[in-house]
Short mmCIF file of the C-alpha atoms (twelve columns), coordinates in Angstrom:
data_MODEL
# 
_entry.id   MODEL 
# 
loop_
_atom_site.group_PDB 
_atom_site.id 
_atom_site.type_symbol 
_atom_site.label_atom_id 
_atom_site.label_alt_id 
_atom_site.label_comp_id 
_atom_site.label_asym_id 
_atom_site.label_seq_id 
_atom_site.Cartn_x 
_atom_site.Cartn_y 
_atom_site.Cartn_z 
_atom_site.pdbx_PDB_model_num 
ATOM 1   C CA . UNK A 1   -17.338 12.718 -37.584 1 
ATOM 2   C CA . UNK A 2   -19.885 10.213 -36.706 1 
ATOM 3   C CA . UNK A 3   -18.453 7.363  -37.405 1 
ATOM 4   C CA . UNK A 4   -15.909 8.603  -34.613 1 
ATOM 5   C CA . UNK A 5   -18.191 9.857  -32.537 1 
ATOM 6   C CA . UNK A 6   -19.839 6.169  -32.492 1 
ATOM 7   C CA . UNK A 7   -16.391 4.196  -32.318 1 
ATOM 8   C CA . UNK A 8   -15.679 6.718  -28.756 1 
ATOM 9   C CA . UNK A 9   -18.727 5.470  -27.057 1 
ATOM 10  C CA . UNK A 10  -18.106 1.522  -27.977 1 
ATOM 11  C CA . UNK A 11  -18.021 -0.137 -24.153 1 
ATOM 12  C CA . UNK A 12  -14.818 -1.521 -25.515 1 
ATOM 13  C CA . UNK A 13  -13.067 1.592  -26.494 1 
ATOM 14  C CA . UNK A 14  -14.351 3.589  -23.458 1 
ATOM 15  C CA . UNK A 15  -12.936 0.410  -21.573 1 
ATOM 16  C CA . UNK A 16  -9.580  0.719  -23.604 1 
ATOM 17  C CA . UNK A 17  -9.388  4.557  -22.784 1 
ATOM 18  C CA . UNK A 18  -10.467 4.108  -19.122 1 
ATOM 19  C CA . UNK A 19  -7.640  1.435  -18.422 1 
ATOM 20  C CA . UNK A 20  -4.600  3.640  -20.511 1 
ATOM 21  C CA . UNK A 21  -6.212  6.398  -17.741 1 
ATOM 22  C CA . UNK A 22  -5.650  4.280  -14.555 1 
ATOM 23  C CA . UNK A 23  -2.108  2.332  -15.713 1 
ATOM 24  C CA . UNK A 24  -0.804  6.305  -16.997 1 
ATOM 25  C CA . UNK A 25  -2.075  7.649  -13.731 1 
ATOM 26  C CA . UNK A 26  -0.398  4.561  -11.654 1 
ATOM 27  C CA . UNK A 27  3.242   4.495  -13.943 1 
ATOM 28  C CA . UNK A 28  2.878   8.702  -12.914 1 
ATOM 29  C CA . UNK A 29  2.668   7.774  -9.168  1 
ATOM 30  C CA . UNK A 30  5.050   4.746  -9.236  1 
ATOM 31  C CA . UNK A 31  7.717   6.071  -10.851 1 
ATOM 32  C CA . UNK A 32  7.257   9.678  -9.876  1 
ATOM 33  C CA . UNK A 33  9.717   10.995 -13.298 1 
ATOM 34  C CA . UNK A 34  9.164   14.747 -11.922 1 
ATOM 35  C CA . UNK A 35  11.584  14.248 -9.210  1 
ATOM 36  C CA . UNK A 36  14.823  14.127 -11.486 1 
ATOM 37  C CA . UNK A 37  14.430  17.604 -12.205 1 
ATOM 38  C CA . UNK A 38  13.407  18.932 -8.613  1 
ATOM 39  C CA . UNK A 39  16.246  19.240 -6.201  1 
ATOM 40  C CA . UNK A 40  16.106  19.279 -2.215  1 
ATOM 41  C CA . UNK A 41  19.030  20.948 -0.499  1 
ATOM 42  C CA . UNK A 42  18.976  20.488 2.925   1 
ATOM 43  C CA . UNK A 43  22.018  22.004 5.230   1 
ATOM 44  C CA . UNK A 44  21.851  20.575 9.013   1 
ATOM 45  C CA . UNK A 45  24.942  21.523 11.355  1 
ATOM 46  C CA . UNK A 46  26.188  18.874 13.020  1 
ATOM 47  C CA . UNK A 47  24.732  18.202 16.595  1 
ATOM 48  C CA . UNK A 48  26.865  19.083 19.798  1 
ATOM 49  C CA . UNK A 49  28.780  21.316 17.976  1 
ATOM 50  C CA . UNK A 50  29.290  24.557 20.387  1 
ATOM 51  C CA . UNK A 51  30.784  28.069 20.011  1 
ATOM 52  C CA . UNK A 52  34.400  29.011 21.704  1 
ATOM 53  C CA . UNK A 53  34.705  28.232 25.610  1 
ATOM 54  C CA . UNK A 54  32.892  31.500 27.109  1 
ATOM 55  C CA . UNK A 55  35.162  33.446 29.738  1 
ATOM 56  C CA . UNK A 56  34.448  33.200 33.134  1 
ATOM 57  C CA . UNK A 57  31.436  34.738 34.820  1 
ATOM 58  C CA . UNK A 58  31.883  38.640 36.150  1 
ATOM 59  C CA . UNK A 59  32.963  38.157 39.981  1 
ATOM 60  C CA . UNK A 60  34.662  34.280 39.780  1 
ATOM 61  C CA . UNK A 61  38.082  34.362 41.468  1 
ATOM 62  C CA . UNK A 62  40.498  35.387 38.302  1 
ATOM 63  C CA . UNK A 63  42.367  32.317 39.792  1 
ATOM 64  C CA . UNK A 64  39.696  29.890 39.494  1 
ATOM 65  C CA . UNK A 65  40.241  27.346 37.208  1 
ATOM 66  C CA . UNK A 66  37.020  27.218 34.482  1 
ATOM 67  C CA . UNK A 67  35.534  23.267 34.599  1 
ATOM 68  C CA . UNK A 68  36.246  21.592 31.564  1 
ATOM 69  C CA . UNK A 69  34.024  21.580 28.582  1 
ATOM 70  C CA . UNK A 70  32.287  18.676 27.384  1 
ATOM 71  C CA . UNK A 71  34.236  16.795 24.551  1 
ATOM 72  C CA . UNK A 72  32.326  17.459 21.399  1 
ATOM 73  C CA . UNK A 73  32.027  15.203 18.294  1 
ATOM 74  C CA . UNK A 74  34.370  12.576 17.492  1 
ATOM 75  C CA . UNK A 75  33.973  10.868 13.672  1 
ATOM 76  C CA . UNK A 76  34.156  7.056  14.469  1 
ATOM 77  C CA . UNK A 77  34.318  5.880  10.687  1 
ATOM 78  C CA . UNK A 78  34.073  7.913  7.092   1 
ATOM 79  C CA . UNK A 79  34.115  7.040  3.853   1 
ATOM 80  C CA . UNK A 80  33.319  8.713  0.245   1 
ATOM 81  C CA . UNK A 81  30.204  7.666  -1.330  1 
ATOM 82  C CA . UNK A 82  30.390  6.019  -4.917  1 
ATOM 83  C CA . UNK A 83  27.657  5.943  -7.522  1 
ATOM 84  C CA . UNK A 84  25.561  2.859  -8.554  1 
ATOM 85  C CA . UNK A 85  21.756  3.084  -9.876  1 
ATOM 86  C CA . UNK A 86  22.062  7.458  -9.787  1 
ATOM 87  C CA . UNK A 87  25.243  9.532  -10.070 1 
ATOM 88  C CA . UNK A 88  26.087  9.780  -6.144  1 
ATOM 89  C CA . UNK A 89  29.052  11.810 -4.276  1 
ATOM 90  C CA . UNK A 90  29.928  13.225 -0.937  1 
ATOM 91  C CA . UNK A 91  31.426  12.470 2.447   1 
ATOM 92  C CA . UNK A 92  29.670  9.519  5.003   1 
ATOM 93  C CA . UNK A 93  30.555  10.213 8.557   1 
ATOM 94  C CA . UNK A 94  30.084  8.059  11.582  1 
ATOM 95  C CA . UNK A 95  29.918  10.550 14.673  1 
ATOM 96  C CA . UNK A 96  29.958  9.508  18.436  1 
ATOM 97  C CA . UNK A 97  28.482  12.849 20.113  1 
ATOM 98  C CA . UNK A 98  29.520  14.202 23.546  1 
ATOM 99  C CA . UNK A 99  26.416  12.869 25.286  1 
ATOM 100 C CA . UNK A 100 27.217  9.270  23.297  1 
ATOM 101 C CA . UNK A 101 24.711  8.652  21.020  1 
ATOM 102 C CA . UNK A 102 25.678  8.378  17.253  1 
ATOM 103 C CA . UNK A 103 24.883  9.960  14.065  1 
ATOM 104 C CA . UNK A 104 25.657  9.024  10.590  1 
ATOM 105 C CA . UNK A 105 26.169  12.745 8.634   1 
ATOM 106 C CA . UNK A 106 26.535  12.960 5.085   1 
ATOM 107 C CA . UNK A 107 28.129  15.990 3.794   1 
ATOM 108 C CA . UNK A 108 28.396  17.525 0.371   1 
ATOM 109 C CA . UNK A 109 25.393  14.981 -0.788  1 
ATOM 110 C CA . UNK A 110 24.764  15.238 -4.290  1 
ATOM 111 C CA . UNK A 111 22.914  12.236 -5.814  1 
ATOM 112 C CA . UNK A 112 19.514  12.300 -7.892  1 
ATOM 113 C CA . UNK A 113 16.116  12.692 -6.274  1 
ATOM 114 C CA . UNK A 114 13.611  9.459  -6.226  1 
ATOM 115 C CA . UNK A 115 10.757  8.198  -4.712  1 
ATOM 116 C CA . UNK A 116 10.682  6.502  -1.667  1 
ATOM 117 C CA . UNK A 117 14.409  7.128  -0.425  1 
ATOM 118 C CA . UNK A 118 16.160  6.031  2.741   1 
ATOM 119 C CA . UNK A 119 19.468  5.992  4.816   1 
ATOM 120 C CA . UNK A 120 20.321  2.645  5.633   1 
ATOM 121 C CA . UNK A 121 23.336  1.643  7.623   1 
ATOM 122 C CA . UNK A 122 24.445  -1.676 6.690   1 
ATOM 123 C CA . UNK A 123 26.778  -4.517 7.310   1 
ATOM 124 C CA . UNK A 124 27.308  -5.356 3.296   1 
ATOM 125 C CA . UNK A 125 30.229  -4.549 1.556   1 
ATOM 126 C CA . UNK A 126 30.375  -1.738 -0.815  1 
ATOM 127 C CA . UNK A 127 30.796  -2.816 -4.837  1 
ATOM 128 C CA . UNK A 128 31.357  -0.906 -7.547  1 
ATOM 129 C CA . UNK A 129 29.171  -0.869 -10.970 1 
ATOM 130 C CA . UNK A 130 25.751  -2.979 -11.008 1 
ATOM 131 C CA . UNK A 131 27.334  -5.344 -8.476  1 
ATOM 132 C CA . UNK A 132 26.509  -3.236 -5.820  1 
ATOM 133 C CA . UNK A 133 22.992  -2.249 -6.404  1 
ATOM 134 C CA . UNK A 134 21.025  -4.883 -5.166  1 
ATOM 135 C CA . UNK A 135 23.682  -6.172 -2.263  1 
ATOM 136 C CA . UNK A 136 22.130  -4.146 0.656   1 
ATOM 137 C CA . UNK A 137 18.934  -5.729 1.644   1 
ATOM 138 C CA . UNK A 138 20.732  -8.970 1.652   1 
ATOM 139 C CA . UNK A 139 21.936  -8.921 5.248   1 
ATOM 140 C CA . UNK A 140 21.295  -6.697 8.154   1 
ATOM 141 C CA . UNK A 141 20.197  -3.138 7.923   1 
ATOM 142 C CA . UNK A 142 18.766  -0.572 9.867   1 
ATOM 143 C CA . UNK A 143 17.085  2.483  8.126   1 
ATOM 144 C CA . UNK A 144 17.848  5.841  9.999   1 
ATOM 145 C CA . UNK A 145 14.876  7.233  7.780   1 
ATOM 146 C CA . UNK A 146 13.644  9.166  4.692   1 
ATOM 147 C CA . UNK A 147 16.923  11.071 3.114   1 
ATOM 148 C CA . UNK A 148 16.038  14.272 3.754   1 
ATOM 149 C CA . UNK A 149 16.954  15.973 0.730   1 
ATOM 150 C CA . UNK A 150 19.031  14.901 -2.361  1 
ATOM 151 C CA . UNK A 151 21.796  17.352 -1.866  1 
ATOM 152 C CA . UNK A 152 23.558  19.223 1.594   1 
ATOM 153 C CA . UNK A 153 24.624  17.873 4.219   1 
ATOM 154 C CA . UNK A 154 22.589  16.295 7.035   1 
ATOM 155 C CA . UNK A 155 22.096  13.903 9.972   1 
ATOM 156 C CA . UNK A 156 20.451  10.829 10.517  1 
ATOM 157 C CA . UNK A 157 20.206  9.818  14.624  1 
ATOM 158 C CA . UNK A 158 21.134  5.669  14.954  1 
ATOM 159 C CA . UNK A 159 18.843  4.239  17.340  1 
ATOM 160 C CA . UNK A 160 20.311  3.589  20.634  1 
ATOM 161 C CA . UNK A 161 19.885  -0.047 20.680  1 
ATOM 162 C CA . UNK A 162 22.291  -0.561 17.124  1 
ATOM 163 C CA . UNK A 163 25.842  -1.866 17.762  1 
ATOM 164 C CA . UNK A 164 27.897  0.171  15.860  1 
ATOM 165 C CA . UNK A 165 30.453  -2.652 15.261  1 
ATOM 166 C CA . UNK A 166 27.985  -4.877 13.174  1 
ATOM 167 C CA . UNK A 167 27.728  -2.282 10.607  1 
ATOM 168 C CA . UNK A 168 30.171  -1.185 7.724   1 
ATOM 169 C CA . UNK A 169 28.619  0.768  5.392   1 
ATOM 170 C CA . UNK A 170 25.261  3.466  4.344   1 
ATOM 171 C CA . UNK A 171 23.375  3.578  1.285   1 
ATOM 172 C CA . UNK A 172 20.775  5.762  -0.244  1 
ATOM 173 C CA . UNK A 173 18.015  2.943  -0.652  1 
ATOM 174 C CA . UNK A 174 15.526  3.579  -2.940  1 
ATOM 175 C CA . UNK A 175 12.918  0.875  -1.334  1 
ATOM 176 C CA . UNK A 176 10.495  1.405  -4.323  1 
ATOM 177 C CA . UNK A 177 12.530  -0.455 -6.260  1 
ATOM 178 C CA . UNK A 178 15.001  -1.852 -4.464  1 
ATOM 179 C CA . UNK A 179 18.136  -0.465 -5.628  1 
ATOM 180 C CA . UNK A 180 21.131  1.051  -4.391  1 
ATOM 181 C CA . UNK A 181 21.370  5.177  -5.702  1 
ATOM 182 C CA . UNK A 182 24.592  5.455  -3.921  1 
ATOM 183 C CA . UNK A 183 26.983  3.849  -1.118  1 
ATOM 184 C CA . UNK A 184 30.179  4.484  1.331   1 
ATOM 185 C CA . UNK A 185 32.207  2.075  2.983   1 
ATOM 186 C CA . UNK A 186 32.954  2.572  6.373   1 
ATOM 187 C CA . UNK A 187 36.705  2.993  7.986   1 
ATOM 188 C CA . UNK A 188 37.449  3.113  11.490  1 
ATOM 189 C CA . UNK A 189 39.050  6.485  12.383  1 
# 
């Protein structure tokens, strides 16, 4: 027992120990492994999306003609999302709202949970197998911001000042480590 006792308290070992503490506690934070077995469902409606036209108000002329309601969502561009780093599936929808902003929605998400994820729309083209991983960061993107959970459906706003016409695809970006969990080509509706 003394002779480990003694070894512990080297400067040396307690330098050894010390740095296995700090690289174990960094590898924890940088590649966050708990998050492949938690799972984030998040379930947004889709914006502008109203009830049945409500009947006229009590006292309007019965022959009054009711103004016409606003037109509500129209899907611009879809695709189905394929898998690359992480298994990935769902529905990618490109929605032009009824005041005419945009939203990219993803429905029926279900891809893994990482650290660090995004929603980028993107104007690379979508490849299959290890092809595609890396591809996205290689010409323009805009992120729409941190994926809100790893499985649902949700909606991510586009900023008012993107041209929807540059862009042909979205990918879950892990920006941690650069890689591609998922991806959907886009096509025009």
């Amino acid at each position: 027992m003394g002779r480990v006792r003694s070894a512990l308290f080297r400067p040396w070992t307690a330098g050894v120990l010390m740095v296995a503490v700090v690289g174990g506690a960094f590898g924890l934070y940088w590649f966050q492994p708990w998050k492949l077995w938690q799972d984030e469902t998040v379930q947004e409606a889709l914006p502008g999306v109203t009830a049945a036209a409500s009947p006229p108000p009590a006292g309007a002329p019965s022959g009054t003609a009711a103004a016409p309601s606003p037109a509500g969502p129209t899907t611009l561009a879809s695709g189905e999302m394929i898998s690359h780093e992480h298994a990935t599936s769902g529905t990618v929808r490109f929605v032009r709202l009824a005041d005419g902003s945009h939203v990219v929605r993803l429905e029926g998400l279900d891809t893994s949970n990482g650290p660090d994820l995004h929603v980028w729309l993107t104007d690379a083209p979508v490849k299959e197998g290890r092809a595609g991983w890396h591809v996205f960061d290689d010409g323009q993107y805009v992120s729409l911001g941190k994926l809100k959970g790893n499985k649902g459906s949700q909606n991510y706003t586009v900023p008012e000042d993107v041209d929807p016409s540059r862009y042909t695809s979205v990918t879950i970006w892990c920006d941690r480590f650069d890689v591609s969990f998922g991806a959907a080509e886009l096509a025009r509706v």
